[in-house]
CSV table of C-alpha atoms in Angstrom, one decimal:
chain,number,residue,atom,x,y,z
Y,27,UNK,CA,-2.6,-15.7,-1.1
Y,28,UNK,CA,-5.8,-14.8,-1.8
Y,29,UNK,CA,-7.6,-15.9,-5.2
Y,30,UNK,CA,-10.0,-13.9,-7.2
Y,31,UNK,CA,-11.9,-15.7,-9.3
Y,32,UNK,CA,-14.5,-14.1,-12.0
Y,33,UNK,CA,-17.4,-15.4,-14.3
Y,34,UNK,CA,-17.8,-15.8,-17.1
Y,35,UNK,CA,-14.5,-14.8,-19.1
Y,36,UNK,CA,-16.6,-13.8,-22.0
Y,37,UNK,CA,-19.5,-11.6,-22.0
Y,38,UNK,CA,-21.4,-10.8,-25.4
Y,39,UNK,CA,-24.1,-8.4,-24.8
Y,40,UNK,CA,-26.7,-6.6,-27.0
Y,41,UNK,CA,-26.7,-3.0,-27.1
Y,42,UNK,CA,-29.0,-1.5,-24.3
Y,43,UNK,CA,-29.6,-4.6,-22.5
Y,44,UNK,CA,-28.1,-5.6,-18.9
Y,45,UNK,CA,-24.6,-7.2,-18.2
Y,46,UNK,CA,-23.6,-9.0,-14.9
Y,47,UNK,CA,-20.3,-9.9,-14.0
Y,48,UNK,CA,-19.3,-12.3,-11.1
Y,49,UNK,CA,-16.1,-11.6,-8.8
Y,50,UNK,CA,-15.7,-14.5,-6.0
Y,51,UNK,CA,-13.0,-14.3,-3.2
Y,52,UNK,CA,-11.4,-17.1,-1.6
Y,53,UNK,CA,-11.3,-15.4,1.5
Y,54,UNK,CA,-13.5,-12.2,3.3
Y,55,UNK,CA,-12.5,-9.2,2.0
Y,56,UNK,CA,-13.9,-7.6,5.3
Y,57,UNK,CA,-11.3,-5.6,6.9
Y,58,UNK,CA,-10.2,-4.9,10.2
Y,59,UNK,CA,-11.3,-1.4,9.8
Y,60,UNK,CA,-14.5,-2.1,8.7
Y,61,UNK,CA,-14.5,-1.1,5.0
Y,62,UNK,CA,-14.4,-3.9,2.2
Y,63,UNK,CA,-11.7,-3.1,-0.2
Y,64,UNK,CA,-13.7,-4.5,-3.6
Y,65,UNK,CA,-12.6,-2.8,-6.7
Y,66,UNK,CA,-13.4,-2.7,-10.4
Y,67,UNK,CA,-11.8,-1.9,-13.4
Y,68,UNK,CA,-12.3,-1.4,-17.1
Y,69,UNK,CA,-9.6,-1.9,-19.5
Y,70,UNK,CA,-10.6,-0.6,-22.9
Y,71,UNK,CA,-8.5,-1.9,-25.7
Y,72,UNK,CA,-4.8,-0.5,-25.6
Y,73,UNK,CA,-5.5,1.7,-22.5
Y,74,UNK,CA,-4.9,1.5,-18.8
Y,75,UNK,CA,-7.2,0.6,-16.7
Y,76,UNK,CA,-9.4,3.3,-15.6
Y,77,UNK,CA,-10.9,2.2,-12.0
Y,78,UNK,CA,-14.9,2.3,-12.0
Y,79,UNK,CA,-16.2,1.6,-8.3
Y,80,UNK,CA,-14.3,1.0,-5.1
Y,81,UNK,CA,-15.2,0.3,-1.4
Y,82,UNK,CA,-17.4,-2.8,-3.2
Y,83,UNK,CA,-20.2,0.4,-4.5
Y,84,UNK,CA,-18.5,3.6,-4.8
Y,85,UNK,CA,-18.7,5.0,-8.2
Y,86,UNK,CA,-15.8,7.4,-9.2
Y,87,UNK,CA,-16.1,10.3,-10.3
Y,88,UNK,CA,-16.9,10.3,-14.4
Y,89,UNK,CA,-18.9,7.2,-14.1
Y,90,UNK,CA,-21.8,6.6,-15.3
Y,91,UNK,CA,-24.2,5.5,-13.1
Y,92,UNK,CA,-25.3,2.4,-15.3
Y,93,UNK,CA,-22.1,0.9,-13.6
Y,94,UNK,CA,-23.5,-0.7,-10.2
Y,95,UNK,CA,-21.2,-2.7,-7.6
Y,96,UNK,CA,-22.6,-4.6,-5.0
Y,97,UNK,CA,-22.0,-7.5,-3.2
Y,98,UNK,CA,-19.9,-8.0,0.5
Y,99,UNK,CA,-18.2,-10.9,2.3
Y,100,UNK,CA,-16.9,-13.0,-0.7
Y,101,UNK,CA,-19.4,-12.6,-3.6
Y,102,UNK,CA,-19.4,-9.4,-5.4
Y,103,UNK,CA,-20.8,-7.8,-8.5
Y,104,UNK,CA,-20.6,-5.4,-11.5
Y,105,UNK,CA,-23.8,-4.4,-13.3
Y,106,UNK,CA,-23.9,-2.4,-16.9
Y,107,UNK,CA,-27.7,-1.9,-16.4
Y,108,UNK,CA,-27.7,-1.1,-20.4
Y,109,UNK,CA,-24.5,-1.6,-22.1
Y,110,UNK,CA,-23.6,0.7,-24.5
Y,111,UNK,CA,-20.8,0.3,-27.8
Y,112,UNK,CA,-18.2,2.5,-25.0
Y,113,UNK,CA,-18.3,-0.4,-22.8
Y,114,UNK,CA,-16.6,-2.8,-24.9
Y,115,UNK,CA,-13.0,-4.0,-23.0
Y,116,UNK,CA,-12.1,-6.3,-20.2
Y,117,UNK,CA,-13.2,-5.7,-17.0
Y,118,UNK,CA,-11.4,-6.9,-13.8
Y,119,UNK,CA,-12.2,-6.9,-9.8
Y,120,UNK,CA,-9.0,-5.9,-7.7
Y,121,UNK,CA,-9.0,-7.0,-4.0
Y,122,UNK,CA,-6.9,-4.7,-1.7
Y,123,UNK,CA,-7.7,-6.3,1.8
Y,124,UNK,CA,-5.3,-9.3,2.0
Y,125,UNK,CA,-2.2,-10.5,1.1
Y,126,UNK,CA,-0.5,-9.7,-1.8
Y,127,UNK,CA,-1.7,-6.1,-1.1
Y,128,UNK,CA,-3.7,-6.2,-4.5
Y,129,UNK,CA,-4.8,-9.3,-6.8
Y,130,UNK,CA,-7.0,-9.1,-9.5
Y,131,UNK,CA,-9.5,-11.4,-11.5
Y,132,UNK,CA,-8.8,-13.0,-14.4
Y,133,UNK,CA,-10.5,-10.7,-16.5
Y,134,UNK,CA,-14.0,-10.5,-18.4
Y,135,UNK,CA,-14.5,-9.6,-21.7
Y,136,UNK,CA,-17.4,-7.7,-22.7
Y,137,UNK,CA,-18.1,-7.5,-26.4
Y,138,UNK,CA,-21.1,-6.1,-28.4
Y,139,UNK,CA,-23.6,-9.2,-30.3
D,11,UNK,CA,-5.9,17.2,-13.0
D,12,UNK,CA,-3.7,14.4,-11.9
D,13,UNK,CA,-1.4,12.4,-14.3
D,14,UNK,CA,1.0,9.9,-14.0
D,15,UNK,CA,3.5,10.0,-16.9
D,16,UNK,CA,5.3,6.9,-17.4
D,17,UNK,CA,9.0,7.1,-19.1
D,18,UNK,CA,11.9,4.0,-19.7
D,19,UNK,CA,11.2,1.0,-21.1
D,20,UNK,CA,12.3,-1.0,-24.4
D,21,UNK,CA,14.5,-4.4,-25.3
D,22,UNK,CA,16.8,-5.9,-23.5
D,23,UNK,CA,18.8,-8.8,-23.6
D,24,UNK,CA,17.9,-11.7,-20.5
D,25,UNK,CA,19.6,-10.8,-17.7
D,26,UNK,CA,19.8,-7.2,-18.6
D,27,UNK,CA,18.7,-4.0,-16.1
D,28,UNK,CA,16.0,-1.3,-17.3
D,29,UNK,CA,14.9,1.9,-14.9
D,30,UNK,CA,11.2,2.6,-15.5
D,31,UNK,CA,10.1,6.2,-14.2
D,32,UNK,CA,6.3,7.6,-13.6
D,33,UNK,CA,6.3,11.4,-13.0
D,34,UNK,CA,3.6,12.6,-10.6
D,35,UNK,CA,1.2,15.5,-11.1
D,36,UNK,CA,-2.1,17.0,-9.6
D,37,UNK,CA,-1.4,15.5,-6.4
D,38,UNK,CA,0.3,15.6,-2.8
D,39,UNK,CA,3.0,12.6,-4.1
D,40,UNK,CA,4.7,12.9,-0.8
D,41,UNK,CA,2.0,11.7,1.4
D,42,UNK,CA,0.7,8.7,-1.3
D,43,UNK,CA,1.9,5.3,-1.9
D,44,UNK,CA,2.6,4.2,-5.0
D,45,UNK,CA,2.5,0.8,-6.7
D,46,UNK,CA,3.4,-1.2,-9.6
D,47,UNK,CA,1.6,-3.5,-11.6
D,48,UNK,CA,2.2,-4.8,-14.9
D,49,UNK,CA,0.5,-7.1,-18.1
D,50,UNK,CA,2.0,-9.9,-20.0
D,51,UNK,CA,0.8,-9.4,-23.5
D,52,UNK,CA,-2.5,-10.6,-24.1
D,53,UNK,CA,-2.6,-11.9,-20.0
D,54,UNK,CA,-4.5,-10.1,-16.8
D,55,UNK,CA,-2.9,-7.5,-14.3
D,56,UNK,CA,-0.2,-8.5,-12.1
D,57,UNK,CA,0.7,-7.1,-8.8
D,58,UNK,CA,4.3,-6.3,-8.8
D,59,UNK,CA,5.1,-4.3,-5.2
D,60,UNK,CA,4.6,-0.8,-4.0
D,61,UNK,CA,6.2,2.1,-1.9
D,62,UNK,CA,4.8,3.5,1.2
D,63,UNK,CA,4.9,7.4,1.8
D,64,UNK,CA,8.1,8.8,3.6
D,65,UNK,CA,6.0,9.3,6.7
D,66,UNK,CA,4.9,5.5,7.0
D,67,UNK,CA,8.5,5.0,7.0
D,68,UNK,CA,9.2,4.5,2.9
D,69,UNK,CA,9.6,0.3,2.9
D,70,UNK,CA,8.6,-1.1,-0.1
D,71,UNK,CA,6.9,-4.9,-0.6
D,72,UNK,CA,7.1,-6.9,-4.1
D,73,UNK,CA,5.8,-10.2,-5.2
D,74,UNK,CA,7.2,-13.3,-4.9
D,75,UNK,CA,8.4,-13.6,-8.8
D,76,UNK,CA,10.2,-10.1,-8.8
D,77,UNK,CA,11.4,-10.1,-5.4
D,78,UNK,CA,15.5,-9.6,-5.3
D,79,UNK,CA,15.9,-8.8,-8.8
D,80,UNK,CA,13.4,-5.5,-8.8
D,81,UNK,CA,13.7,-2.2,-6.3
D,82,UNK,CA,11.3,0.2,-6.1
D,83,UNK,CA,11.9,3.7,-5.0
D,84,UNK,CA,11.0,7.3,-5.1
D,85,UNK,CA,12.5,11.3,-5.4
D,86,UNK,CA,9.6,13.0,-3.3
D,87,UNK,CA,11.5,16.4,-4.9
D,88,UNK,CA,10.9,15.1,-8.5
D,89,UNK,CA,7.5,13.9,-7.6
D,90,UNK,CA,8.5,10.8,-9.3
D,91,UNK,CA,8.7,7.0,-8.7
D,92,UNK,CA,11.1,4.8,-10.2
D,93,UNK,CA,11.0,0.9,-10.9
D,94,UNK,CA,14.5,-0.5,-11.0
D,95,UNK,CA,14.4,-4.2,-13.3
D,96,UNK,CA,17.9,-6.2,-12.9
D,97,UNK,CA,17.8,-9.9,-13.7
D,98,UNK,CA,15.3,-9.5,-16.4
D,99,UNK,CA,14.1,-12.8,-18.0
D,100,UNK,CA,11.9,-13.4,-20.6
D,101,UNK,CA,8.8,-14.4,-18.4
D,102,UNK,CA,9.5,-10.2,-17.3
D,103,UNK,CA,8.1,-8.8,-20.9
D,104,UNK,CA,4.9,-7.0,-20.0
D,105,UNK,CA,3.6,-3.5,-20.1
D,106,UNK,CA,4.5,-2.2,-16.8
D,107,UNK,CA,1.7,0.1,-14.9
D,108,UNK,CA,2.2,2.8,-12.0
D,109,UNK,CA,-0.5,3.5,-10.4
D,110,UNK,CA,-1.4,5.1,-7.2
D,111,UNK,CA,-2.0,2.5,-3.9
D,112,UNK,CA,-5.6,3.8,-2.9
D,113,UNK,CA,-6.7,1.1,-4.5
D,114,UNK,CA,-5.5,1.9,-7.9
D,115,UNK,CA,-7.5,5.1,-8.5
D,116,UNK,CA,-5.0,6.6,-10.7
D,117,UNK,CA,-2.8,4.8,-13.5
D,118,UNK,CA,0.2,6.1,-15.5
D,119,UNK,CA,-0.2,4.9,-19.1
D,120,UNK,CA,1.9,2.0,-19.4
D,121,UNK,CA,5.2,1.3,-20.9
D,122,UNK,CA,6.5,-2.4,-22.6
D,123,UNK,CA,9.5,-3.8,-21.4
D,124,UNK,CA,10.4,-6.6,-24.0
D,125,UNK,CA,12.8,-9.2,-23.0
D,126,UNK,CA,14.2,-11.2,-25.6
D,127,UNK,CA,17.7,-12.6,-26.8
């Protein structure tokens, strides 16, 4: 199966600076069809989680666009370019290209300083 | 809008049965797959299977921990899809999650299943 493995597992961040979270694969998430199938997700305390980007940079619709995914291959990213108090909860990357058809991170916490 | 409104749930004795149901709305259900994932308290998101549409032939795949003891399936007239838990231990208490299989763009809102003697 394949592993995801994120970093770090805790994030405190000021208010209005940048946050960068870390999302590693232990296999390609390249598909056969060409697309990557990298996903993010934010949890907010005693919610669901509400899916942020997918296809490794697409924002959904709501988002705001401080939230930036990048990354291909293996090594991905999540960006809060300034993080605001709403962003508090755990985030978590979701892999849907291999075997079991979706496995997620371990989780990062964000928290506010 | 669409919304996926989760039902079932509660205690039950190890080695019990529980029917979880997620009522679809806003969307073709029909033609989507649906999945189910669920969360050990205080612990990540867990991959728990999922149910192609009719027209890709309606099989369903779980994980390795739930395999034989859960069945997913769905009522494409009700719009709904149903997570049937037999066996239950106490290593199955977790919020249990539907949510739709294009890579989890929609999510019911959750409902606990404890397990406990």
């Amino acid at each position: 199966d394949v592993v995801m493995t994120q970093s770090p597992l805790s994030l405190p961040v000021t208010l209005g600076q940048p946050a960068s979270i870390s999302c590693r694969s232990s296999e390609s998430l390249l598909h056969t069809d060409g697309n990557t199938y990298l996903s993010w997700f934010q949890q907010r305390p005693g919610q669901s989680p509400r899916r942020l980007i997918h296809k490794v940079s697409k924002r959904d619709s709501g988002v705001p666009d401080r939230f930036i995914g990048s990354g291909s291959d293996t090594d991905f990213t999540l960006k809060i370019s300034r993080v605001e108090a709403d962003d508090v909860g755990v985030y978590y990357c979701m892999q849907g290209t291999r075997w079991p058809p979706w496995t997620f991170g371990q989780g990062t916490k964000v928290e506010i300083k | 809008d669409v919304q996926l409104v989760q039902s079932g749930g509660g205690s039950v004795r190890p080695g019990g049965s529980l029917k979880l149901s997620c009522a679809a709305s806003g969307f073709s259900f029909e033609y989507i797959w649906m999945t189910w994932v669920r969360q050990a308290p205080g612990e990540g998101l867990e991959w728990i299977g999922r149910i192609r549409s009719k027209t890709d032939g309606g099989t369903s795949d779980y994980a390795a921990p739930v395999e034989g003891r859960f069945t997913i399936s769905r009522d494409d007239s009700k719009s709904t899809l149903y997570l049937h838990l037999n066996g239950l231990t106490t290593e199955d208490t977790a919020v249990y999650f539907c949510a739709s299989d294009d890579d989890g763009a929609y999510w019911g809102q959750g409902t606990l299943v404890t397990v406990s003697s």
